[in-house]
Short mmCIF file of C-alpha atoms in Angstrom, two decimals:
data_model
loop_
_atom_site.label_atom_id
_atom_site.label_comp_id
_atom_site.label_asym_id
_atom_site.label_seq_id
_atom_site.Cartn_x
_atom_site.Cartn_y
_atom_site.Cartn_z
CA PHE A 25 -25.23 32.33 11.06
CA GLN A 26 -25.77 28.63 10.86
CA LYS A 27 -24.59 26.84 7.80
CA HIS A 28 -26.20 23.64 6.70
CA GLU A 29 -23.86 20.88 5.73
CA PHE A 30 -24.89 18.27 3.18
CA PHE A 31 -23.28 15.20 1.74
CA VAL A 32 -23.65 15.01 -2.04
CA ASP A 33 -22.16 12.16 -4.00
CA MET A 34 -20.13 14.23 -6.48
CA THR A 35 -17.29 12.69 -8.40
CA CYS A 36 -16.08 15.37 -10.77
CA GLU A 37 -16.19 19.00 -11.83
CA GLY A 38 -19.29 18.32 -13.88
CA CYS A 39 -21.10 17.03 -10.81
CA SER A 40 -20.15 20.02 -8.68
CA ASN A 41 -21.07 22.39 -11.53
CA ALA A 42 -24.48 20.74 -11.69
CA VAL A 43 -24.92 21.26 -7.94
CA THR A 44 -23.81 24.89 -8.35
CA ARG A 45 -26.41 25.44 -11.07
CA VAL A 46 -29.39 23.98 -9.23
CA LEU A 47 -28.50 25.99 -6.12
CA HIS A 48 -28.13 29.17 -8.18
CA ARG A 49 -31.54 28.57 -9.69
CA LEU A 50 -33.06 28.27 -6.22
CA GLY A 51 -31.84 31.81 -5.75
CA GLY A 52 -30.07 33.80 -3.08
CA GLU A 53 -27.89 30.97 -1.91
CA SER A 54 -24.45 31.34 -0.47
CA PHE A 55 -22.57 28.07 -0.51
CA ASP A 56 -19.23 26.30 -0.60
CA ILE A 57 -18.61 23.07 -2.42
CA ASP A 58 -15.96 20.71 -1.14
CA LEU A 59 -15.54 18.29 -4.01
CA PRO A 60 -12.84 16.00 -2.51
CA ASN A 61 -14.94 15.45 0.64
CA LYS A 62 -18.26 15.42 -1.25
CA LYS A 63 -19.68 18.10 0.99
CA VAL A 64 -21.79 21.16 0.29
CA CYS A 65 -22.13 23.90 2.91
CA ILE A 66 -25.09 26.19 2.39
CA ASP A 67 -25.98 29.41 4.14
CA SER A 68 -29.65 29.86 3.30
CA GLU A 69 -33.05 31.07 4.40
CA HIS A 70 -34.62 28.01 2.83
CA SER A 71 -35.50 25.00 4.94
CA VAL A 72 -33.32 21.94 5.09
CA ASP A 73 -36.02 19.98 3.27
CA THR A 74 -36.09 22.45 0.40
CA LEU A 75 -32.33 22.42 0.11
CA LEU A 76 -32.12 18.64 0.24
CA GLU A 77 -34.84 18.34 -2.38
CA THR A 78 -32.94 20.77 -4.61
CA LEU A 79 -29.70 18.84 -4.20
CA LYS A 80 -31.47 15.57 -4.97
CA LYS A 81 -32.72 17.07 -8.25
CA THR A 82 -29.24 16.51 -9.61
CA GLY A 83 -29.95 12.77 -9.40
CA LYS A 84 -27.10 12.18 -6.99
CA ASN A 85 -27.24 10.71 -3.51
CA ALA A 86 -27.61 13.52 -1.02
CA SER A 87 -28.12 13.62 2.72
CA TYR A 88 -28.20 16.19 5.50
CA LEU A 89 -25.18 16.12 7.77
CA GLY A 90 -26.16 18.84 10.22
CA GLU A 91 -25.58 22.41 11.13
CA LYS A 92 -22.17 23.89 11.09
CA SER A 93 -21.61 27.05 13.06
CA THR A 94 -19.34 29.63 11.57
CA GLN A 95 -16.74 30.86 13.96
CA ASN B 24 -54.52 0.32 -30.63
CA LEU B 25 -51.55 -1.12 -28.79
CA LYS B 26 -49.00 0.49 -31.03
CA MET B 27 -46.97 2.91 -28.98
CA ALA B 28 -46.36 6.44 -30.12
CA ALA B 29 -42.60 6.04 -29.85
CA LYS B 30 -40.53 8.99 -30.92
CA SER B 31 -36.87 9.78 -30.81
CA ILE B 32 -35.19 13.08 -30.04
CA VAL B 33 -31.70 14.40 -29.57
CA ILE B 34 -31.02 16.84 -26.76
CA ASP B 35 -27.72 18.68 -26.60
CA VAL B 36 -26.31 18.60 -23.09
CA GLU B 37 -23.59 20.96 -21.88
CA GLY B 38 -21.72 20.53 -18.63
CA MET B 39 -21.01 16.80 -18.48
CA THR B 40 -17.38 16.05 -17.79
CA CYS B 41 -17.22 12.38 -16.85
CA ASN B 42 -19.00 9.05 -17.03
CA SER B 43 -20.57 9.67 -13.66
CA CYS B 44 -22.48 12.63 -15.12
CA VAL B 45 -23.55 10.45 -18.04
CA GLN B 46 -24.77 7.64 -15.80
CA THR B 47 -26.63 10.03 -13.52
CA ILE B 48 -28.60 11.44 -16.45
CA GLU B 49 -29.25 8.02 -17.95
CA GLN B 50 -30.54 6.67 -14.64
CA HIS B 51 -32.62 9.71 -13.77
CA VAL B 52 -34.25 10.25 -17.16
CA GLY B 53 -34.36 6.53 -17.87
CA GLN B 54 -36.74 5.95 -14.98
CA MET B 55 -39.14 8.65 -16.09
CA ASN B 56 -42.58 7.50 -17.14
CA GLY B 57 -42.75 6.97 -20.89
CA VAL B 58 -39.01 6.90 -21.54
CA HIS B 59 -38.15 3.70 -23.38
CA ASN B 60 -34.47 4.21 -23.95
CA ILE B 61 -31.83 6.86 -23.36
CA LYS B 62 -28.26 6.95 -24.58
CA VAL B 63 -26.06 9.76 -23.38
CA SER B 64 -22.79 10.49 -25.14
CA LEU B 65 -19.99 12.37 -23.43
CA GLU B 66 -18.13 12.86 -26.72
CA ASP B 67 -21.09 14.23 -28.66
CA LYS B 68 -22.43 16.09 -25.61
CA ASN B 69 -25.94 14.91 -26.24
CA ALA B 70 -28.66 12.54 -25.18
CA VAL B 71 -30.64 10.41 -27.60
CA ILE B 72 -33.99 9.53 -26.09
CA ILE B 73 -36.68 7.21 -27.34
CA TYR B 74 -39.93 8.03 -25.62
CA ASP B 75 -43.68 7.63 -25.76
CA SER B 76 -45.08 10.88 -27.12
CA LYS B 77 -48.29 10.31 -25.21
CA LEU B 78 -46.46 10.52 -21.91
CA GLN B 79 -43.56 12.86 -22.58
CA THR B 80 -42.76 15.78 -24.85
CA PRO B 81 -39.39 17.14 -26.00
CA ALA B 82 -39.95 20.04 -23.60
CA THR B 83 -40.54 17.86 -20.53
CA LEU B 84 -37.47 15.75 -21.33
CA GLN B 85 -35.35 18.83 -21.86
CA GLU B 86 -36.61 20.28 -18.59
CA ALA B 87 -35.77 17.07 -16.72
CA ILE B 88 -32.13 17.34 -17.79
CA TYR B 89 -32.10 21.10 -17.17
CA ASP B 90 -33.43 20.53 -13.65
CA MET B 91 -30.48 18.27 -12.94
CA GLY B 92 -28.12 21.19 -13.41
CA PHE B 93 -27.10 20.84 -17.03
CA ASP B 94 -27.68 23.10 -20.00
CA ALA B 95 -30.05 21.19 -22.24
CA THR B 96 -31.21 22.33 -25.67
CA LEU B 97 -33.23 20.54 -28.30
CA ALA B 98 -30.97 19.62 -31.18
CA ASP B 99 -33.41 19.12 -34.05
CA SER B 100 -36.73 20.88 -34.28
CA ASN B 101 -38.71 18.25 -36.09
CA PRO B 102 -42.37 19.10 -36.75
#
């Protein structure tokens, strides 16, 4: 499985909780949030565009970093 | 009639933990069409919004905050 890695400008628990909520609402997402490094890894059937759009809904800066293969 | 239909509402917001959350909401909602002023309080866990009722409704404002990943509920149900 390929995981998509995104940068999201999160600064606190509240920010990462907000990201968690919008991703949950998208449905069926499996993801890890790395708050110190401001990274979100998502394993999803949705397209990168959809995921990025969802992340941007939080109002934070977000960008696509690339695919990350799981060993 | 140039007089604007300005209204004010209070929306309770759960899930904000720092000033960054506050600023994000203020910036995002503040740039919405018809929003004149927004003041978000971390202590009171709410947002006070002054808006043009021709362009926005309490429901659309609440939804905007909800969409950002926060629990938003309308505080007072004025008629």
